[in-house]
mmCIF file of C-alpha atoms in Angstrom:
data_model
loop_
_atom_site.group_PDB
_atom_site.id
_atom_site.type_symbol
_atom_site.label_atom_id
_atom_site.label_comp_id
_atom_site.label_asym_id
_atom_site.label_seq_id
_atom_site.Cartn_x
_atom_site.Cartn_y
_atom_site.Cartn_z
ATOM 1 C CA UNK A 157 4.918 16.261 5.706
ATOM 2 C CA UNK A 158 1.966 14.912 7.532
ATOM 3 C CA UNK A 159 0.072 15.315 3.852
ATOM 4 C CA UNK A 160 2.560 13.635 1.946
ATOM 5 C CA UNK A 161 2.854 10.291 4.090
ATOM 6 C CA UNK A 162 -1.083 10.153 4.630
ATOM 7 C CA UNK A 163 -1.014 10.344 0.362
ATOM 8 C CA UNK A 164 1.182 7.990 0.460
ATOM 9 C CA UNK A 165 -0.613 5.311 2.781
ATOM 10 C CA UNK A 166 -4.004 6.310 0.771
ATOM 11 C CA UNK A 167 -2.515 5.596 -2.267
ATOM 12 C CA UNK A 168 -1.111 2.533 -1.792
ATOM 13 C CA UNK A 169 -4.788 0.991 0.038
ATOM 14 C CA UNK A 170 -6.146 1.860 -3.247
ATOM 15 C CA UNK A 171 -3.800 0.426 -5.306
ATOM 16 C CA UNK A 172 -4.102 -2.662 -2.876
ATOM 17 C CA UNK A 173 -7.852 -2.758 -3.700
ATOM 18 C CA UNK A 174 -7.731 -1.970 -7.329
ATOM 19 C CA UNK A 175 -4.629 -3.966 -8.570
ATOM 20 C CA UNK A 176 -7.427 -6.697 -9.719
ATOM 21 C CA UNK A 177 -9.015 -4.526 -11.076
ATOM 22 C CA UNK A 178 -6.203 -2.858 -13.496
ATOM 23 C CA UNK A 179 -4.248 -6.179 -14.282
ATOM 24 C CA UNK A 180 -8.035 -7.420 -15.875
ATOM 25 C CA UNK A 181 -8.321 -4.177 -17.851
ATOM 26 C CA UNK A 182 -4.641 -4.457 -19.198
ATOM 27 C CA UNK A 183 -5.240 -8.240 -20.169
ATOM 28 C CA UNK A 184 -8.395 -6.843 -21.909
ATOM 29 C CA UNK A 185 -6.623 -4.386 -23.811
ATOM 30 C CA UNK A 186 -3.632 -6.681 -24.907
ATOM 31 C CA UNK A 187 -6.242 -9.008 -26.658
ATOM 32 C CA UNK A 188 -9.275 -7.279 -27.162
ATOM 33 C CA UNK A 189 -9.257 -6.699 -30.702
ATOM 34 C CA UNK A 190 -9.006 -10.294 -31.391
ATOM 35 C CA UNK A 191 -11.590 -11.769 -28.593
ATOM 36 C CA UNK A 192 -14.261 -8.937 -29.884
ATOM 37 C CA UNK A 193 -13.792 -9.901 -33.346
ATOM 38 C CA UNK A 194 -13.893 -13.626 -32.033
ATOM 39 C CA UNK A 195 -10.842 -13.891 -34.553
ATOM 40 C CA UNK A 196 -8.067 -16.870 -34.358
ATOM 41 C CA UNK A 197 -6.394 -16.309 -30.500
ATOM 42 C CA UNK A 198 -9.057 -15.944 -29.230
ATOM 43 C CA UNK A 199 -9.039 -17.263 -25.290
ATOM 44 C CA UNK A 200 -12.874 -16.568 -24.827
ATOM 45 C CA UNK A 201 -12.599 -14.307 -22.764
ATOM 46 C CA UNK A 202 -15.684 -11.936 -22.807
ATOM 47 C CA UNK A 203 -15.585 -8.610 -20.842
ATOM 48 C CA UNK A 204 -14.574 -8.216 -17.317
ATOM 49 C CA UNK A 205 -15.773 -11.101 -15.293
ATOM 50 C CA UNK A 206 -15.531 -13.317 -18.154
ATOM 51 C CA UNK A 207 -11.419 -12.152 -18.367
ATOM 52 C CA UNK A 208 -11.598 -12.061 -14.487
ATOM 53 C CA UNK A 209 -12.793 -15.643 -14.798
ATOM 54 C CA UNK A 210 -10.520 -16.949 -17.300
ATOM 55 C CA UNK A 211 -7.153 -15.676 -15.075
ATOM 56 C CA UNK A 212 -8.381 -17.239 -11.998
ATOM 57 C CA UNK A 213 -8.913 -20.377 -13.788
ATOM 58 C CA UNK A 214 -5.867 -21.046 -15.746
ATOM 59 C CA UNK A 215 -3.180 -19.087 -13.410
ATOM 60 C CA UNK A 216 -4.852 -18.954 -9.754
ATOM 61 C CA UNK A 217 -6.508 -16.126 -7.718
ATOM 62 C CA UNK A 218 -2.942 -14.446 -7.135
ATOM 63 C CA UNK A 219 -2.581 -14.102 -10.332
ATOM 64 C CA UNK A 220 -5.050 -11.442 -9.794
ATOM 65 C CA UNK A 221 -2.728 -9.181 -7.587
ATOM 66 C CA UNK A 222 0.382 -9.772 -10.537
ATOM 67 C CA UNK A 223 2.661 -6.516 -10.574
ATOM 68 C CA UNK A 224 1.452 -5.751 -7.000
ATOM 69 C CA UNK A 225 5.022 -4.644 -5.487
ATOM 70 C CA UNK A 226 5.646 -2.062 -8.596
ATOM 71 C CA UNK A 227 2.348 -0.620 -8.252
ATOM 72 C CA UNK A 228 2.634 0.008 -4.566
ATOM 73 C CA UNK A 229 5.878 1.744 -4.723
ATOM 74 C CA UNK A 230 4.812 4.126 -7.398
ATOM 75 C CA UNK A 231 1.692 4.393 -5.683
ATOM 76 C CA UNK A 232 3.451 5.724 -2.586
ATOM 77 C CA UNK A 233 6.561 7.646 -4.223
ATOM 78 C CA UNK A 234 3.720 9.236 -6.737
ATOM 79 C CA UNK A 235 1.177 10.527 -3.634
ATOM 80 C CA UNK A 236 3.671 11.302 -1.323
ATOM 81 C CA UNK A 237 5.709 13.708 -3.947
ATOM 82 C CA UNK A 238 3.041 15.118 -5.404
ATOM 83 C CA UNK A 239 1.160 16.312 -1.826
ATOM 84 C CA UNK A 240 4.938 16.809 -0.310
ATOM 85 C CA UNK A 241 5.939 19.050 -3.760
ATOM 86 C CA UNK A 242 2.697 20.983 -3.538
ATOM 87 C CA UNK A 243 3.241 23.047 -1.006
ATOM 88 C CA UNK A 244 6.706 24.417 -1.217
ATOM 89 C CA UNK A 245 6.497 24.966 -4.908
ATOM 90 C CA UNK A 246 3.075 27.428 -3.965
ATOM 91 C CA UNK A 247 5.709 28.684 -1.152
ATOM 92 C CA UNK A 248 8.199 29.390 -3.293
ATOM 93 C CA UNK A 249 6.167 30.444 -6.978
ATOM 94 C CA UNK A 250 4.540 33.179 -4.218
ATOM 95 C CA UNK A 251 7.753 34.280 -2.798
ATOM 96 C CA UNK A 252 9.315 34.760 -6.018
ATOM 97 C CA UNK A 253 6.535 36.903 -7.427
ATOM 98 C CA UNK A 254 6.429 34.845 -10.695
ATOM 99 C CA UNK A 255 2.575 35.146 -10.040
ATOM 100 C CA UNK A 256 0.697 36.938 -7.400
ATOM 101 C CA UNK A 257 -0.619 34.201 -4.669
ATOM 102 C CA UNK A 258 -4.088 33.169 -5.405
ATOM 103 C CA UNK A 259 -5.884 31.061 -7.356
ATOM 104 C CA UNK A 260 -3.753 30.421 -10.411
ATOM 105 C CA UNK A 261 -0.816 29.890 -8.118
ATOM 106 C CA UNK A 262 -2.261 27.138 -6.639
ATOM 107 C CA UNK A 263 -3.179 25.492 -10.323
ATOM 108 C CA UNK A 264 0.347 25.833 -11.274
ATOM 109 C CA UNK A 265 1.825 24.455 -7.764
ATOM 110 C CA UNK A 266 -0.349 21.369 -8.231
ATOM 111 C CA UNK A 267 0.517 21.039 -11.911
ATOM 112 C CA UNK A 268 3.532 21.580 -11.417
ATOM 113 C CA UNK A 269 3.830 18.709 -8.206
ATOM 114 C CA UNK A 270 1.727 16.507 -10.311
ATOM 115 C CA UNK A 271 3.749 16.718 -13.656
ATOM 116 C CA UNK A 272 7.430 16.248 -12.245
ATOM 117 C CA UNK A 273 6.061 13.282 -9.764
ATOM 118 C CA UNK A 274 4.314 11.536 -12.625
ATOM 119 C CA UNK A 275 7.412 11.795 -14.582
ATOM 120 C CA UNK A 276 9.799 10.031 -11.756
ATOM 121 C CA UNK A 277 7.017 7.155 -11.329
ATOM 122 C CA UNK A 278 6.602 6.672 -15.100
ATOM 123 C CA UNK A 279 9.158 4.017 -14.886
ATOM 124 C CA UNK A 280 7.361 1.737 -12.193
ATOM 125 C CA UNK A 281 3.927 1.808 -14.291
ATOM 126 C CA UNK A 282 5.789 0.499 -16.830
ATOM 127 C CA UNK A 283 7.015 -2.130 -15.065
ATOM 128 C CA UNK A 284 3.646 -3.015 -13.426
ATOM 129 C CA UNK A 285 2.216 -3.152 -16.655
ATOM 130 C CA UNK A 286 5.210 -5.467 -18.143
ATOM 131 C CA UNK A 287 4.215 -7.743 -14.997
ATOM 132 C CA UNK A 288 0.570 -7.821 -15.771
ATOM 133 C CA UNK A 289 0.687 -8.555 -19.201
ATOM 134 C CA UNK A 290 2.644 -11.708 -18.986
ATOM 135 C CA UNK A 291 1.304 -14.401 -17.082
ATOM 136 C CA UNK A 292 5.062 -16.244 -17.369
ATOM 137 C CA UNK A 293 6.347 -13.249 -15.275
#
């Protein structure tokens, strides 16, 4: 348990940290066919800082941390599942003989952890992304 919740509180000071960071890239992505190609639409925005730039100046340095709450919440359901899964699914893929313990066992525990936590978060990256994307939001 002690794994899981220190997962959790990781994940969620790196999210805190990197939020910036993400809601620039997915601002970048949303128009960067159109501000590379300098095409109609275009804001002028020109890679990172120049995007990074543009937000804080037409919706205000919070702007910056848009789709915060989502991210945190998946940030802390996704680490603290996946490190609180891993161990009882090695437990029990080991106890059930459905591989000898080892090496692979511990591949399949994490990807197994990994696979069914990402898929119960999927929802909230959505969402965070939704939030980024639309400065009216």
């Amino acid at each position: 348990m002690d794994g899981a919740l220190i997962a959790s509180v990781s994940a969620v000071g790196a999210t805190l940290v990197t939020t910036p960071l993400d809601l620039v890239k997915v601002r970048m992505q949303l128009c960067g066919a159109t501000v590379l190609g300098g095409g109609e639409g275009s804001r002028g925005r020109v890679g990172l800082v120049g995007t990074a730039v543009d937000i804080v100046r037409t919706e205000g340095v919070p702007a910056l941390w848009r789709g915060t709450t989502a991210a945190v919440i998946r940030a802390a359901s996704y680490g603290g599942l996946r490190m609180g899964l891993y161990h009882p699914l090695k437990q029990t893929l080991a106890q059930t003989h459905v591989m000898p313990a080892g090496f692979a066992t511990n591949i399949l525990a994490g990807i197994l952890a990994g696979t069914f936590s990402a898929g119960v978060c999927s929802p909230l990256e959505l969402l965070k992304t939704r939030q980024q994307a639309h400065p009216d939001h």
